Amino acid sequence: MDPGQKSVVLILARELATNLATPMFLIDADGRLVFYNEAAEPIVGKPFSEVGEMDAGEWAALLQPTTPEGETLSRTQIPPGVALLERRPAHGSIAITGLDGVPRRLEITAYPLYRRADEFAGAVGIFWLENEG
Amino acid sequence: MRARLWGTRGSVASPGPDTVRYGGNTSCVEVRTDDNELIVLDAGTGMRGLGLTLLGSGITRIHVLLTHLHMDHLQGLGFFKPLYDPNIEIVIYGPPSPTVSLAERIATYLSPPLFPVALADVPARLSFHDADGTFGVGSASVTAAPVVHQGSTVGYRIDDLGRSLTYIPDHEPSLGVLDLAVQDPSWVSGTGLAQGADVLLHDAQYSTEEYPNHVGWGHSAVDQVVAFAQLAGVRQLVLFHHDPLHTDADLEVLRDDALREWNGAAKDLLLAYEGMEFDLSVAAQAAEQAST
């Protein structure tokens, strides 16, 4: 099969995300950020259409995640990284610098997506500004 | 390879005077690889007729590739004569489930009281395999991949000596998509299977007007099928899985609607009918090249 087609799990998840007013992002099995929805754009700081897909190291470096107290976090310490690398759900409060340069405090819940028990398709995350509850 | 359609209808068998030209049997396609292995795509009611032709043919092995287990894709299995021949090996592939084996799911139908014979009691030698990834059948390479439909469902692509046939009889690639024609193909279900296929047999259950009342049912409207086929760059599109409510005359209107959207030659957009055949053999390819 053409290796270019995304997993059908990600295709369906993206369709869900595009129909949600809840900020949501998708990461593929290689850790590549493949989509975030319109609701997420004000938080990330740029429309996805301008940013496009990003490799794992790239999106983590651009968003500069820290603890709420300002301590730098590696990709493996934030919920999407945990969902991706440890293949388990994770939740946390973090701070990022949006791609528009604005610092924001967020809560993120991320969880792994499996198509079959032994086939990891990627991870999905929802997030919201901390003061929005 | 060569292919012959034994059932082209969706949902439920619909025999009668209004469906004579395109047929009332549900999904079943016979494929012969170049080295004459037999592949049967789906086990709808069309499978009964195919089974009758195999009696006394000397065949010893049959590969049955199920896209999913809705009844219109399974009901013919119990009436497939080779199932009752102990000299025949039947290798069955179907969509994976995280909890229940393929054999157990098929046995839900092939067991009393829904059917008089239990799957475990049929004489043929059966084996069951999850349809996932690529595997070989004779000279052909078969690829199975999940597609958007209700429940666990796969489509199949068969590549044999440079020619390809893709079979996605139940599919709603446009679910939630505003305009399929301008999508990035990598985000469209089924494009991986259909990319550049010589022949695509694809769900075309609804008219454009009927679709809005059936969003999420797992099927496509003809305009969506055309957009999907063109996105995937298929050579020949065959409208398949006809709605049981559509008469022969209705189907011809749907084909005309589809042709208005189709950028290719009219001869390459066809309505599936029982008995329709495709010759994708090396010999046919050579003859085709010689004539162009």
XYZ file of N, CA, C and O in Angstrom, chain A residues 1-2 4-6 8 10-12 14-15 18-19 26 34-35 53 115-117 119, chain B residues 96 130 132 143 145-148 175-177 183 186-193 195:
168
model
N 0.836 -1.194 0.000
C 0.000 0.000 0.000
C 0.871 1.244 0.000
O 1.969 1.241 0.519
N 0.338 2.304 -0.558
C 1.046 3.578 -0.568
C 1.329 4.014 0.870
O 0.412 4.230 1.657
N 2.134 6.682 1.973
C 1.806 8.081 2.230
C 0.485 8.287 2.943
O 0.263 9.335 3.522
N -0.411 7.288 2.883
C -1.711 7.499 3.527
C -1.594 7.392 5.032
O -0.953 6.499 5.557
N -2.224 8.315 5.737
C -2.233 8.283 7.202
C -3.044 7.085 7.694
O -3.925 6.582 6.986
N -5.928 5.131 9.311
C -7.350 5.466 9.303
C -7.796 5.961 10.674
O -8.746 6.748 10.797
N -6.025 8.012 12.576
C -5.730 9.445 12.557
C -6.699 10.195 11.650
O -7.104 11.321 11.949
N -7.071 9.571 10.543
C -8.027 10.215 9.632
C -9.345 10.471 10.362
O -9.908 11.566 10.315
N -9.826 9.458 11.080
C -11.091 9.623 11.805
C -10.933 10.618 12.953
O -11.839 11.418 13.222
N -8.906 13.139 13.055
C -8.851 14.494 12.509
C -10.254 14.996 12.156
O -10.588 16.160 12.365
N -11.083 14.090 11.642
C -12.449 14.503 11.328
C -13.192 14.902 12.592
O -13.967 15.856 12.607
N -11.815 18.378 13.667
C -12.266 19.520 12.860
C -13.698 19.917 13.192
O -14.134 21.016 12.863
N -14.419 19.014 13.822
C -15.805 19.313 14.182
C -15.967 19.671 15.656
O -17.083 19.697 16.175
N -3.092 16.208 17.061
C -2.817 14.801 16.738
C -1.338 14.624 16.441
O -0.728 15.448 15.746
N 0.812 16.145 13.343
C 0.212 16.100 12.008
C -1.019 16.986 11.886
O -1.474 17.258 10.775
N -1.550 17.427 13.018
C -2.735 18.292 12.913
C -3.057 18.917 14.252
O -2.870 18.315 15.300
N 2.878 20.255 9.150
C 3.332 19.147 9.997
C 4.742 19.429 10.513
O 5.546 20.061 9.826
N -4.676 1.145 16.927
C -5.640 0.571 15.983
C -5.911 -0.874 16.357
O -7.036 -1.341 16.309
N -4.870 -1.571 16.696
C -4.985 -2.911 17.246
C -4.138 -2.923 18.502
O -3.356 -2.010 18.739
N -4.257 -3.980 19.291
C -3.529 -4.017 20.555
C -2.032 -3.831 20.335
O -1.326 -3.295 21.191
N -0.699 -2.330 17.527
C -0.407 -1.358 16.474
C -0.707 0.060 16.953
O -1.858 0.501 16.995
N -9.669 -7.559 11.414
C -9.306 -7.944 12.779
C -10.239 -7.344 13.822
O -10.885 -6.335 13.585
N -6.381 -12.775 10.177
C -6.686 -11.341 10.165
C -6.170 -10.729 8.866
O -5.035 -10.997 8.454
N -4.615 -7.939 7.271
C -3.869 -6.760 7.687
C -2.519 -6.783 6.995
O -1.804 -7.781 7.080
N -3.043 -6.707 -0.594
C -2.877 -5.781 0.524
C -4.249 -5.476 1.120
O -5.185 -5.132 0.397
N -6.218 -3.170 4.116
C -6.044 -2.011 4.992
C -7.410 -1.530 5.469
O -8.398 -1.643 4.736
N -7.475 -1.011 6.685
C -8.768 -0.548 7.197
C -9.276 0.665 6.433
O -8.481 1.499 5.979
N -10.586 0.736 6.285
C -11.218 1.876 5.613
C -12.414 2.337 6.445
O -12.914 1.601 7.307
N -12.870 3.546 6.170
C -13.968 4.124 6.951
C -15.302 3.503 6.527
O -15.755 3.662 5.401
N -16.667 11.189 4.892
C -17.276 11.473 6.191
C -16.563 12.641 6.873
O -15.377 12.570 7.186
N -17.306 13.710 7.084
C -16.747 14.876 7.761
C -15.878 15.746 6.879
O -15.370 16.765 7.332
N -15.709 15.375 5.627
C -14.837 16.134 4.725
C -15.700 17.077 3.880
O -16.710 16.657 3.322
N -8.915 17.509 -1.113
C -8.212 17.005 0.063
C -6.796 16.565 -0.291
O -6.528 16.141 -1.424
N -3.302 11.985 1.356
C -2.785 11.230 2.505
C -3.765 11.247 3.671
O -3.662 10.434 4.585
N -4.739 12.167 3.653
C -5.742 12.253 4.711
C -7.074 11.639 4.289
O -8.099 11.865 4.949
N -7.097 10.888 3.214
C -8.359 10.307 2.742
C -8.284 8.781 2.839
O -7.425 8.150 2.221
N -9.208 8.222 3.590
C -9.296 6.774 3.747
C -9.357 6.089 2.383
O -10.095 6.526 1.497
N -8.584 5.036 2.230
C -8.664 4.214 1.016
C -7.734 4.629 -0.105
O -7.532 3.853 -1.045
N -7.161 5.832 -0.034
C -6.316 6.260 -1.159
C -5.067 5.401 -1.277
O -4.561 5.184 -2.382
N -4.579 4.920 -0.143
C -3.399 4.060 -0.192
C -3.657 2.794 -0.989
O -2.785 2.305 -1.711
N -4.870 2.252 -0.856
C -5.229 1.034 -1.601
C -5.520 1.324 -3.067
O -5.251 0.506 -3.947
N -4.519 3.943 -4.976
C -3.595 4.795 -5.737
C -3.160 4.141 -7.052
O -2.535 3.084 -7.070
